[in-house]
Coordinates of C-alpha atoms in Angstrom, one line a residue:
X152 CA 22.9 -4.3 -22.7
X153 CA 26.1 -3.5 -20.9
X154 CA 29.1 -5.9 -20.8
X155 CA 28.5 -6.7 -17.2
X156 CA 24.8 -7.6 -17.8
X157 CA 25.9 -9.8 -20.8
X158 CA 28.3 -11.6 -18.5
X159 CA 25.7 -12.0 -15.8
X160 CA 23.3 -13.5 -18.4
X161 CA 25.9 -16.1 -19.6
X162 CA 26.6 -17.0 -16.0
X163 CA 23.0 -17.6 -15.2
X164 CA 22.5 -19.7 -18.4
X165 CA 25.5 -21.8 -17.4
X166 CA 24.2 -22.3 -13.9
X167 CA 20.7 -23.0 -15.0
X168 CA 21.7 -25.7 -17.5
X169 CA 24.1 -27.2 -15.0
X170 CA 21.3 -27.6 -12.5
X171 CA 18.9 -29.3 -14.9
X172 CA 21.7 -31.7 -16.1
X173 CA 22.5 -32.9 -12.6
X174 CA 18.9 -32.8 -11.2
X175 CA 18.1 -36.5 -11.9
X176 CA 21.4 -37.6 -10.6
X177 CA 20.8 -35.5 -7.5
X178 CA 17.4 -37.1 -6.8
X179 CA 18.6 -40.7 -7.5
X180 CA 21.5 -40.3 -5.2
X181 CA 19.2 -39.0 -2.4
X182 CA 21.0 -35.6 -2.4
X183 CA 23.8 -37.0 -0.3
X184 CA 26.1 -34.2 -1.3
X185 CA 23.6 -31.6 0.0
X186 CA 23.3 -32.8 3.6
X187 CA 21.3 -29.8 4.7
X188 CA 18.2 -30.9 2.7
X189 CA 15.9 -32.9 5.0
X190 CA 15.6 -36.5 4.1
X191 CA 11.8 -36.3 4.1
X192 CA 11.9 -33.7 1.3
X193 CA 14.1 -35.9 -0.8
X194 CA 11.8 -38.8 -0.3
X195 CA 8.8 -36.7 -1.2
X196 CA 10.4 -35.6 -4.5
X197 CA 11.4 -39.2 -5.4
X198 CA 7.9 -40.3 -4.5
X199 CA 6.3 -38.1 -7.2
X200 CA 9.0 -38.0 -9.8
X201 CA 10.6 -41.5 -9.7
X202 CA 8.1 -43.8 -8.0
X203 CA 8.5 -47.5 -7.6
X204 CA 6.5 -49.8 -9.8
X205 CA 3.4 -49.7 -7.6
X206 CA -0.2 -49.3 -8.8
X207 CA -1.2 -48.0 -5.4
X208 CA 1.4 -45.3 -5.6
X209 CA 0.2 -44.3 -9.1
X210 CA -3.3 -44.0 -7.8
X211 CA -2.2 -41.9 -4.8
X212 CA -0.3 -39.4 -6.9
X213 CA -3.0 -39.1 -9.5
X214 CA -5.6 -38.7 -6.8
X215 CA -3.6 -35.9 -5.2
X216 CA -3.0 -34.2 -8.5
X217 CA -6.7 -34.2 -9.4
X218 CA -7.7 -33.1 -5.9
X219 CA -5.4 -30.1 -6.3
X220 CA -6.8 -29.5 -9.8
X221 CA -10.4 -29.6 -8.4
X222 CA -9.4 -26.9 -5.8
X223 CA -7.6 -24.9 -8.5
X224 CA -10.7 -25.0 -10.8
X225 CA -12.9 -23.7 -8.1
X226 CA -10.4 -21.0 -7.3
X227 CA -10.3 -20.0 -11.0
X228 CA -14.1 -19.8 -11.1
X229 CA -15.8 -20.2 -7.7
X230 CA -19.3 -19.4 -9.0
X231 CA -20.5 -22.9 -9.6
X232 CA -19.4 -24.2 -6.2
X233 CA -20.7 -21.2 -4.4
X234 CA -24.1 -21.5 -6.1
X235 CA -24.1 -25.1 -5.0
X236 CA -23.3 -24.2 -1.5
X237 CA -26.0 -21.5 -1.5
X238 CA -28.5 -24.1 -2.6
X239 CA -27.6 -26.9 -0.2
X240 CA -26.8 -25.0 3.0
X241 CA -30.4 -23.9 3.6
X242 CA -31.5 -27.5 3.2
X243 CA -28.8 -28.6 5.7
X244 CA -29.9 -25.9 8.2
X245 CA -33.5 -27.2 7.9
X246 CA -32.4 -30.7 9.2
X247 CA -33.2 -31.1 12.9
X248 CA -31.5 -33.9 14.8
X249 CA -34.0 -36.1 16.7
X250 CA -34.3 -35.3 20.4
X251 CA -33.5 -38.9 21.3
X252 CA -30.0 -38.3 19.8
X253 CA -29.5 -35.0 21.4
X254 CA -30.1 -36.5 24.9
X255 CA -27.2 -38.9 24.4
X256 CA -24.1 -38.3 26.6
X257 CA -21.7 -39.4 23.9
X258 CA -21.2 -38.4 20.3
X259 CA -21.2 -34.7 21.0
X260 CA -20.4 -33.9 17.4
X261 CA -23.1 -36.2 16.0
X262 CA -25.7 -34.6 18.3
X263 CA -24.9 -31.1 17.0
X264 CA -24.0 -32.0 13.4
X265 CA -27.0 -30.2 12.1
X266 CA -25.8 -27.0 13.7
X267 CA -22.3 -27.0 12.3
X268 CA -22.6 -28.9 9.0
X269 CA -22.4 -26.4 6.2
X270 CA -20.7 -26.4 2.8
X271 CA -18.1 -23.7 2.8
X272 CA -17.8 -21.1 0.0
X273 CA -14.7 -20.7 -2.1
X274 CA -12.9 -17.4 -1.8
X275 CA -13.4 -15.2 -4.8
X276 CA -10.1 -13.7 -6.1
X277 CA -10.4 -11.6 -9.2
X278 CA -7.8 -11.8 -12.0
X279 CA -5.5 -8.8 -12.0
X280 CA -6.0 -7.1 -15.3
X281 CA -3.6 -4.6 -16.9
X282 CA -4.2 -1.3 -18.4
X283 CA -5.0 -2.6 -21.9
X284 CA -7.7 -4.9 -20.5
X285 CA -9.7 -2.9 -17.9
X286 CA -8.9 0.6 -19.3
X287 CA -7.1 3.5 -17.5
X288 CA -4.5 6.1 -18.0
X289 CA -1.1 5.9 -19.7
X290 CA 1.2 8.9 -19.1
X291 CA 4.7 9.7 -20.2
X292 CA 6.7 12.4 -18.4
X293 CA 10.1 13.9 -19.4
X294 CA 12.4 14.7 -16.4
X295 CA 14.2 18.1 -16.3
X296 CA 17.7 17.1 -14.9
X297 CA 19.3 20.5 -15.6
X298 CA 20.0 21.1 -11.9
X299 CA 21.4 17.6 -11.3
X300 CA 25.0 16.4 -11.8
X301 CA 25.2 13.9 -14.8
X302 CA 26.6 11.3 -12.4
X303 CA 23.5 11.5 -10.3
X304 CA 21.0 11.1 -13.1
X305 CA 20.3 7.4 -12.5
X306 CA 19.9 7.8 -8.7
X307 CA 17.7 10.9 -9.1
X308 CA 15.4 9.1 -11.5
X309 CA 15.1 6.1 -9.2
X310 CA 14.2 8.4 -6.3
X311 CA 11.7 10.1 -8.5
X312 CA 10.2 6.8 -9.5
X313 CA 9.8 5.8 -5.8
X314 CA 8.1 9.1 -5.1
X315 CA 5.6 8.6 -8.0
X316 CA 4.9 5.1 -6.9
X317 CA 4.1 6.3 -3.4
X318 CA 1.8 8.9 -4.7
X319 CA -0.2 6.6 -7.0
X320 CA -0.4 4.0 -4.2
X321 CA -2.0 6.6 -1.9
X322 CA -4.4 7.5 -4.8
X323 CA -5.7 4.0 -4.5
X324 CA -4.5 2.6 -7.8
X325 CA -4.1 -1.2 -7.9
X326 CA -1.1 -2.7 -9.6
X327 CA 0.4 0.7 -10.8
X328 CA 3.3 0.5 -13.2
X329 CA 6.0 3.2 -12.9
X330 CA 9.0 2.7 -15.2
X331 CA 12.2 4.7 -16.0
X332 CA 13.2 4.9 -19.6
X333 CA 16.4 6.4 -21.1
X334 CA 16.7 7.3 -24.8
X335 CA 19.4 9.4 -26.3
X336 CA 20.3 11.0 -23.0
X337 CA 16.7 11.9 -22.2
X338 CA 15.1 10.4 -19.1
X339 CA 11.4 9.7 -19.0
X340 CA 8.9 8.2 -16.6
X341 CA 6.2 6.0 -17.9
X342 CA 3.1 5.7 -15.6
X343 CA 0.3 3.2 -16.2
X344 CA -2.7 3.5 -13.9
X345 CA -5.2 0.7 -14.6
X346 CA -8.8 1.1 -13.7
X347 CA -8.6 4.8 -12.9
X348 CA -11.4 7.1 -13.9
X349 CA -10.5 10.5 -12.3
X350 CA -7.8 11.4 -14.9
X351 CA -7.4 15.1 -14.0
X352 CA -6.9 14.3 -10.3
X353 CA -4.3 11.6 -11.1
X354 CA -2.3 13.9 -13.3
X355 CA -2.4 16.7 -10.7
X356 CA -1.0 14.4 -8.0
X357 CA 1.7 12.8 -10.1
X358 CA 2.9 16.0 -11.7
X359 CA 4.0 17.6 -8.4
X360 CA 7.7 18.0 -7.6
X361 CA 8.8 15.9 -4.6
X362 CA 8.6 17.9 -1.3
X363 CA 10.9 17.1 1.6
X364 CA 10.4 18.6 5.1
X365 CA 11.7 18.1 8.6
X366 CA 9.3 18.4 11.5
X367 CA 9.5 18.4 15.3
X368 CA 7.1 17.0 18.0
X369 CA 4.0 18.9 18.9
X370 CA 3.2 19.9 22.4
X371 CA 1.7 17.0 24.3
X372 CA -1.7 18.7 24.9
X373 CA -2.0 19.4 21.2
X374 CA -1.3 15.7 20.4
X375 CA -4.0 14.6 22.8
X376 CA -6.5 17.0 21.4
X377 CA -6.0 15.9 17.8
X378 CA -6.0 12.2 18.7
X379 CA -9.1 12.4 20.9
X380 CA -10.9 14.2 18.0
X381 CA -10.0 11.3 15.7
X382 CA -11.2 8.6 18.1
X383 CA -14.4 10.4 18.8
X384 CA -15.3 10.0 15.2
X385 CA -14.7 6.3 15.2
X386 CA -17.5 3.9 16.0
X387 CA -15.4 1.3 17.8
X388 CA -16.8 -0.8 20.7
X389 CA -15.1 -3.2 23.1
X390 CA -16.5 -5.5 25.8
X391 CA -15.8 -4.8 29.5
X392 CA -15.2 -7.6 32.0
X393 CA -18.9 -7.7 32.7
X394 CA -19.6 -8.3 29.0
X395 CA -21.2 -4.9 28.3
X396 CA -20.2 -3.1 25.1
X397 CA -18.7 0.4 25.6
X398 CA -17.3 3.0 23.1
X399 CA -13.6 3.3 22.9
X400 CA -13.8 7.1 22.9
X401 CA -15.3 7.0 26.4
X402 CA -12.7 4.6 27.8
X403 CA -9.4 5.8 26.3
X404 CA -7.4 8.0 28.7
X405 CA -5.0 10.9 28.0
X406 CA -2.1 8.7 29.0
X407 CA -3.1 6.1 26.4
X408 CA -3.4 8.9 23.7
X409 CA 0.1 10.2 24.6
X410 CA 1.4 6.7 23.9
X411 CA 0.5 7.0 20.2
X412 CA 3.2 9.6 19.7
X413 CA 5.6 8.1 22.2
X414 CA 5.6 4.9 20.1
X415 CA 5.4 6.3 16.6
X416 CA 3.4 4.4 14.0
X417 CA 3.5 6.0 10.5
X418 CA 0.2 4.2 9.6
X419 CA -1.7 5.7 12.5
X420 CA -0.2 9.2 11.8
X421 CA -1.3 9.0 8.2
X422 CA -4.8 7.8 9.1
X423 CA -5.3 10.6 11.7
X424 CA -3.8 13.2 9.3
X425 CA -6.3 12.3 6.6
X426 CA -9.2 12.4 9.0
X427 CA -8.3 15.5 11.0
X428 CA -6.4 17.5 8.4
X429 CA -3.3 17.9 10.6
X430 CA -0.5 15.7 11.9
X431 CA -1.2 14.4 15.4
X432 CA 2.4 14.0 16.5
X433 CA 4.7 16.4 14.5
X434 CA 4.5 20.0 13.5
X435 CA 6.4 22.1 10.9
X436 CA 9.5 24.0 12.1
X437 CA 9.5 27.8 12.0
X438 CA 11.2 28.8 9.8
X439 CA 10.5 25.6 7.7
X440 CA 13.4 23.2 7.2
X441 CA 12.7 21.8 3.7
X442 CA 14.6 20.1 1.0
X443 CA 15.8 23.4 -0.5
X444 CA 18.3 23.6 2.3
X445 CA 19.6 20.0 1.8
X446 CA 22.5 20.0 -0.6
X447 CA 22.8 16.2 -0.8
X448 CA 22.5 12.9 1.2
X449 CA 25.0 10.1 0.9
X450 CA 25.5 6.5 2.0
X451 CA 28.5 6.3 4.3
X452 CA 30.0 3.8 6.8
X453 CA 31.0 4.6 10.3
X454 CA 34.9 4.3 10.5
X455 CA 34.7 2.8 14.0
X456 CA 31.9 0.3 13.7
X457 CA 31.7 0.0 9.9
X458 CA 27.8 0.2 10.1
X459 CA 26.0 2.1 7.3
X460 CA 24.8 5.6 8.0
X461 CA 23.1 8.3 6.0
X462 CA 25.1 11.5 5.8
X463 CA 23.3 14.9 5.4
X464 CA 24.9 18.0 4.1
X465 CA 23.0 21.3 4.5
X466 CA 23.8 24.8 3.1
X467 CA 24.6 27.7 5.4
X468 CA 21.0 28.8 6.0
X469 CA 19.9 25.2 6.6
X470 CA 22.8 24.6 9.0
X471 CA 21.6 27.6 11.2
X472 CA 18.0 26.3 11.3
X473 CA 19.2 22.7 11.9
X474 CA 21.5 23.8 14.8
X475 CA 18.5 25.6 16.5
X476 CA 16.1 22.7 15.9
X477 CA 18.5 20.0 17.2
X478 CA 19.5 22.1 20.2
X479 CA 15.9 22.2 21.5
X480 CA 15.1 18.6 20.6
X481 CA 17.9 16.6 22.1
X482 CA 16.6 13.1 23.1
X483 CA 13.5 13.6 20.9
X484 CA 12.6 12.4 17.4
X485 CA 13.1 14.6 14.4
X486 CA 10.7 13.5 11.7
X487 CA 11.5 13.5 8.0
X488 CA 8.5 13.8 5.6
X489 CA 8.5 13.3 1.8
X490 CA 5.3 14.4 0.1
X491 CA 3.5 14.5 3.4
X492 CA 4.4 10.9 4.3
X493 CA 6.6 10.1 7.3
X494 CA 9.6 8.2 6.0
X495 CA 11.9 8.3 9.1
X496 CA 12.1 9.7 12.6
X497 CA 15.7 9.6 14.0
X498 CA 16.3 10.6 17.6
X499 CA 18.5 13.7 18.1
X500 CA 21.5 12.7 20.2
X501 CA 23.1 16.2 20.5
X502 CA 23.0 19.7 19.1
X503 CA 24.4 19.6 15.5
X504 CA 26.3 22.5 14.0
X505 CA 28.1 23.0 10.8
X506 CA 25.3 21.6 8.6
X507 CA 26.7 18.0 8.6
X508 CA 24.7 15.2 10.3
X509 CA 24.4 11.4 10.3
X510 CA 21.4 9.1 10.6
X511 CA 22.1 5.6 11.9
X512 CA 20.2 2.4 12.7
X513 CA 19.9 0.9 9.2
X514 CA 21.1 -2.0 7.2
X515 CA 22.7 -1.2 3.8
X516 CA 19.5 -1.5 1.9
X517 CA 17.5 0.6 4.3
X518 CA 20.3 3.3 4.2
X519 CA 20.2 3.3 0.3
X520 CA 16.4 3.8 0.3
X521 CA 16.5 6.7 2.8
X522 CA 19.4 8.3 0.8
X523 CA 17.5 8.0 -2.4
X524 CA 14.3 9.5 -0.8
X525 CA 16.2 12.4 0.7
X526 CA 17.9 13.2 -2.6
X527 CA 14.5 13.1 -4.3
X528 CA 13.5 16.0 -2.1
X529 CA 16.9 17.7 -2.0
X530 CA 17.4 17.7 -5.7
X531 CA 14.0 18.5 -7.1
X532 CA 13.5 17.0 -10.6
X533 CA 10.6 18.7 -12.3
X534 CA 8.7 16.5 -14.8
X535 CA 6.7 17.6 -17.9
X536 CA 3.8 15.6 -19.3
X537 CA 4.6 14.9 -23.0
X538 CA 2.1 12.2 -23.7
X539 CA -1.2 11.0 -22.3
X540 CA -3.5 8.2 -23.5
X541 CA -6.9 7.2 -22.2
X542 CA -7.9 3.6 -22.7
X543 CA -11.6 2.9 -22.3
X544 CA -12.9 -0.2 -20.5
X545 CA -15.0 -1.1 -23.6
X546 CA -11.8 -1.6 -25.6
X547 CA -10.4 -3.8 -22.8
X548 CA -13.6 -5.9 -22.8
X549 CA -13.5 -6.3 -26.5
X550 CA -9.8 -7.4 -26.3
X551 CA -10.6 -9.9 -23.6
X552 CA -13.4 -11.4 -25.6
X553 CA -11.3 -11.8 -28.7
X554 CA -8.5 -13.3 -26.6
X555 CA -10.8 -15.8 -25.0
X556 CA -12.2 -16.7 -28.5
X557 CA -8.7 -17.3 -29.7
X558 CA -7.9 -19.4 -26.6
X559 CA -11.0 -21.5 -27.0
X560 CA -10.4 -22.1 -30.7
X561 CA -6.8 -23.0 -30.0
X562 CA -7.8 -25.4 -27.2
X563 CA -10.4 -27.2 -29.4
X564 CA -7.8 -27.5 -32.2
X565 CA -5.2 -29.0 -29.8
X566 CA -7.7 -31.4 -28.3
X567 CA -8.9 -32.7 -31.7
X568 CA -5.3 -33.0 -32.9
X569 CA -4.3 -35.1 -29.8
X570 CA -7.3 -37.4 -29.9
X571 CA -7.4 -38.0 -33.7
X572 CA -3.6 -38.6 -34.0
X573 CA -2.8 -40.4 -30.8
X574 CA -6.0 -42.1 -29.8
X575 CA -5.9 -43.3 -26.1
X576 CA -2.6 -41.6 -25.4
X577 CA -4.2 -38.4 -26.8
X578 CA -7.2 -38.7 -24.5
X579 CA -5.0 -39.0 -21.5
X580 CA -2.9 -36.1 -22.7
X581 CA -6.0 -34.0 -23.0
X582 CA -6.9 -34.8 -19.4
X583 CA -3.4 -33.7 -18.3
X584 CA -3.9 -30.5 -20.4
X585 CA -7.1 -29.8 -18.4
X586 CA -5.1 -30.1 -15.2
X587 CA -2.4 -27.8 -16.7
X588 CA -5.0 -25.1 -17.5
X589 CA -6.7 -25.0 -14.1
X590 CA -3.4 -25.0 -12.2
X591 CA -1.9 -22.3 -14.5
X592 CA -4.9 -20.0 -14.0
X593 CA -4.8 -20.6 -10.2
X594 CA -1.1 -19.6 -10.2
X595 CA -2.0 -16.4 -12.0
X596 CA -4.5 -15.6 -9.4
X597 CA -2.5 -16.5 -6.3
X598 CA 0.8 -14.7 -7.2
X599 CA -1.0 -12.5 -8.6
X600 CA 0.1 -11.9 -12.2
X601 CA -1.3 -8.8 -13.9
X602 CA -2.7 -10.0 -17.2
X603 CA -2.2 -7.9 -20.3
X604 CA -2.8 -8.6 -24.0
X605 CA 0.8 -9.7 -24.5
X606 CA 0.5 -11.8 -21.3
X607 CA -2.6 -13.5 -22.7
X608 CA -0.7 -14.1 -26.0
X609 CA 2.0 -15.8 -23.9
X610 CA -0.7 -17.9 -22.2
X611 CA -2.2 -19.0 -25.5
X612 CA 1.2 -19.8 -26.9
X613 CA 2.1 -21.9 -23.9
X614 CA -1.2 -23.7 -24.4
X615 CA 0.1 -25.0 -27.8
X616 CA 3.5 -25.8 -26.3
X617 CA 1.9 -27.7 -23.4
X618 CA 1.3 -30.7 -25.7
X619 CA 4.8 -30.5 -27.2
X620 CA 6.3 -32.8 -24.6
X621 CA 3.4 -35.2 -25.0
X622 CA 3.9 -35.3 -28.7
X623 CA 7.6 -36.2 -28.3
X624 CA 6.7 -39.0 -25.9
X625 CA 3.9 -40.3 -28.0
X626 CA 6.0 -40.4 -31.2
X627 CA 8.8 -42.1 -29.3
X628 CA 6.2 -44.6 -27.9
X629 CA 5.0 -45.3 -31.5
X630 CA 8.6 -46.0 -32.6
X631 CA 9.2 -48.3 -29.6
X632 CA 6.0 -50.3 -30.3
X633 CA 6.9 -50.5 -34.0
X634 CA 10.3 -51.9 -33.1
X635 CA 8.7 -54.7 -31.1
X636 CA 6.8 -56.1 -34.1
X637 CA 9.9 -57.9 -35.4
X638 CA 10.5 -59.7 -32.1
X639 CA 8.6 -60.7 -29.1
X640 CA 6.3 -57.8 -28.0
X641 CA 7.5 -56.4 -24.7
X642 CA 5.4 -55.3 -21.7
X643 CA 3.6 -52.0 -22.3
X644 CA 4.9 -50.4 -19.1
X645 CA 8.5 -51.3 -20.2
X646 CA 8.0 -49.7 -23.6
X647 CA 6.3 -46.7 -22.0
X648 CA 9.2 -46.1 -19.5
X649 CA 11.7 -46.5 -22.3
X650 CA 9.8 -43.9 -24.4
X651 CA 9.8 -41.4 -21.6
X652 CA 13.4 -42.0 -20.8
X653 CA 14.6 -41.5 -24.4
X654 CA 12.3 -38.5 -25.0
X655 CA 13.3 -36.7 -21.8
X656 CA 16.6 -35.1 -23.1
X657 CA 14.7 -33.5 -26.0
X658 CA 11.9 -32.3 -23.7
X659 CA 14.4 -30.9 -21.2
X660 CA 16.5 -29.1 -23.8
X661 CA 13.6 -27.7 -25.7
X662 CA 11.8 -26.3 -22.6
X663 CA 15.0 -25.1 -21.0
X664 CA 15.9 -23.0 -24.1
X665 CA 12.4 -21.5 -24.0
X666 CA 12.7 -20.7 -20.3
X667 CA 16.1 -19.1 -20.8
X668 CA 14.6 -17.0 -23.6
X669 CA 11.8 -15.9 -21.2
X670 CA 14.3 -15.1 -18.5
X671 CA 16.3 -12.8 -20.8
X672 CA 13.1 -11.1 -22.2
X673 CA 11.8 -10.6 -18.6
X674 CA 15.2 -9.2 -17.5
X675 CA 15.9 -6.7 -20.3
X676 CA 12.6 -5.8 -21.8
X677 CA 9.8 -3.3 -20.9
X678 CA 6.5 -4.0 -19.1
X679 CA 4.4 -5.5 -21.9
X680 CA 7.1 -7.8 -23.1
X681 CA 7.8 -8.8 -19.4
X682 CA 4.1 -9.9 -19.1
X683 CA 4.5 -12.0 -22.2
X684 CA 7.7 -13.6 -21.0
X685 CA 6.4 -14.2 -17.5
X686 CA 3.1 -16.0 -18.6
X687 CA 5.0 -18.0 -21.2
X688 CA 7.7 -19.1 -18.7
X689 CA 5.2 -20.1 -16.0
X690 CA 3.1 -21.9 -18.7
X691 CA 6.2 -23.9 -19.9
X692 CA 7.1 -24.9 -16.4
X693 CA 3.6 -26.1 -15.5
X694 CA 3.4 -27.9 -18.9
X695 CA 6.5 -29.9 -18.0
X696 CA 4.8 -31.0 -14.8
X697 CA 1.6 -32.0 -16.6
X698 CA 3.4 -34.0 -19.3
X699 CA 6.1 -35.7 -17.2
X700 CA 4.0 -36.4 -14.1
X701 CA 0.3 -36.3 -14.9
X702 CA 0.2 -37.8 -18.4
X703 CA 2.9 -40.4 -17.5
X704 CA 1.1 -41.6 -14.4
X705 CA -2.3 -41.7 -16.2
X706 CA -0.7 -43.8 -18.9
X707 CA 0.9 -46.2 -16.4
X708 CA -2.3 -46.6 -14.5
X709 CA -4.4 -47.3 -17.6
X710 CA -1.6 -49.4 -19.2
X711 CA -1.6 -51.8 -16.2
X712 CA -5.2 -52.8 -17.1
X713 CA -6.3 -54.9 -20.1
X714 CA -6.1 -51.8 -22.3
X715 CA -2.3 -52.1 -22.1
X716 CA -2.3 -55.2 -24.2
X717 CA -4.3 -53.5 -27.0
X718 CA -1.4 -51.8 -28.7
X719 CA -3.5 -50.4 -31.5
X720 CA -5.5 -48.0 -29.3
X721 CA -2.4 -46.1 -28.0
X722 CA -0.9 -44.5 -31.0
X723 CA -1.5 -44.2 -34.7

């Protein structure tokens, strides 16, 4: 960790703790010192977090929470609901509305209810599994930086990482992990490809040195020929004004085909190239202008307008080719390809001599990315495979089974602990724990978060910590109730509110320290530890919601009934 990173970490910790300390004051004051926050949002937060003493409001909040939990549970596992929909929909389709109802002029929806009434299916989103769960390929490459200046090591490795990520994405790998590691002056690339089975093909594609090439526009007749050949293979139909379906290939004109290269789309160019085996819009320059002629690319700023530009510096041979190419392509785009993928197509404004050129039209971030990509091809960094590991799917399935067994055993132990020790409070805490679980799993699916074995360990650990806030509140509630025995017993809701109020500082500090630890682990660690930190951090955040909102409102709702007067059923 560098000194600057350490300072940044301390600054974030200070800001994070400062925000949590002032959060309750901010809500209670209505956020008057932040006038840009809409009043409705402030009222919505206060409605859920600091509601007035209203049974109706408790019911509304709890109903909303359980409704979201129901939706989240069906998102986690839609099989039961979809089976129900598959069973009930044929029966609904068989219902026929009486003809006497269909003849009515009013109640249009009622007349045709049997035609439109169906139970919808829940969308099925699979959990994203990491390499250690579904199997795959783990590769470690060592980079040869002998031809690169030491000051450019970091930038060259980042450019190489971007190239490898682009390659594995084109290979169809879902959620690939490509990481740069430095150890003792040696730079390595760690590549994790989950779910892949063609190991040899993957290694062949990844191990290639980045290839940079400049291309110019094809003749128009050649563009039309390639594009028409592509569309003739597509089975696409559209309806004419008369409603008759016709094939696109019989309707598209040469002028429309010319428009595909006049208005360049990298996605269409890639699709046509894969189908036809040649680029529809651009062709190689003769002699080829490749990355071997590019000495370096740099991020610069125009001295007149101060806008970012990318500066190119070519060697003598490249300068001669570049002068000839730009001279015959003034007003036309000059395409830049990296590994066969179009990454930019600047328009040539004038003939360029001397081997120095500028590409404009970016923001700073876009200029940095193009500079890095150009240098990845201009400064080839060969990589050597030094380690490969194949992980079978059977190992992943066994790991998942063991992890699920551990999670179920841990859940049962927590449930028994809560109910036996804290009675009615424990039962309501278990209900909140169920809400916590379904919401957490739904978040993992929606984001999505790639689950690995360390990530599942973080999930199981957060399961135990999910009841930590409840335990603090329940112990505080027991002490408050014991203190009432000497004097006149106070109202249960009063005692409950006081227990939550006095336990909040301990809950806040404990969970904030865990979240800060997760933040540091996620920021400075490698991929597997990042998965552990991410799942644990999200789990802690959701557990605070379940304890401070769900459990609290359930206890208030039940405590307003006759059960609130029976002090013995609430705590041990």
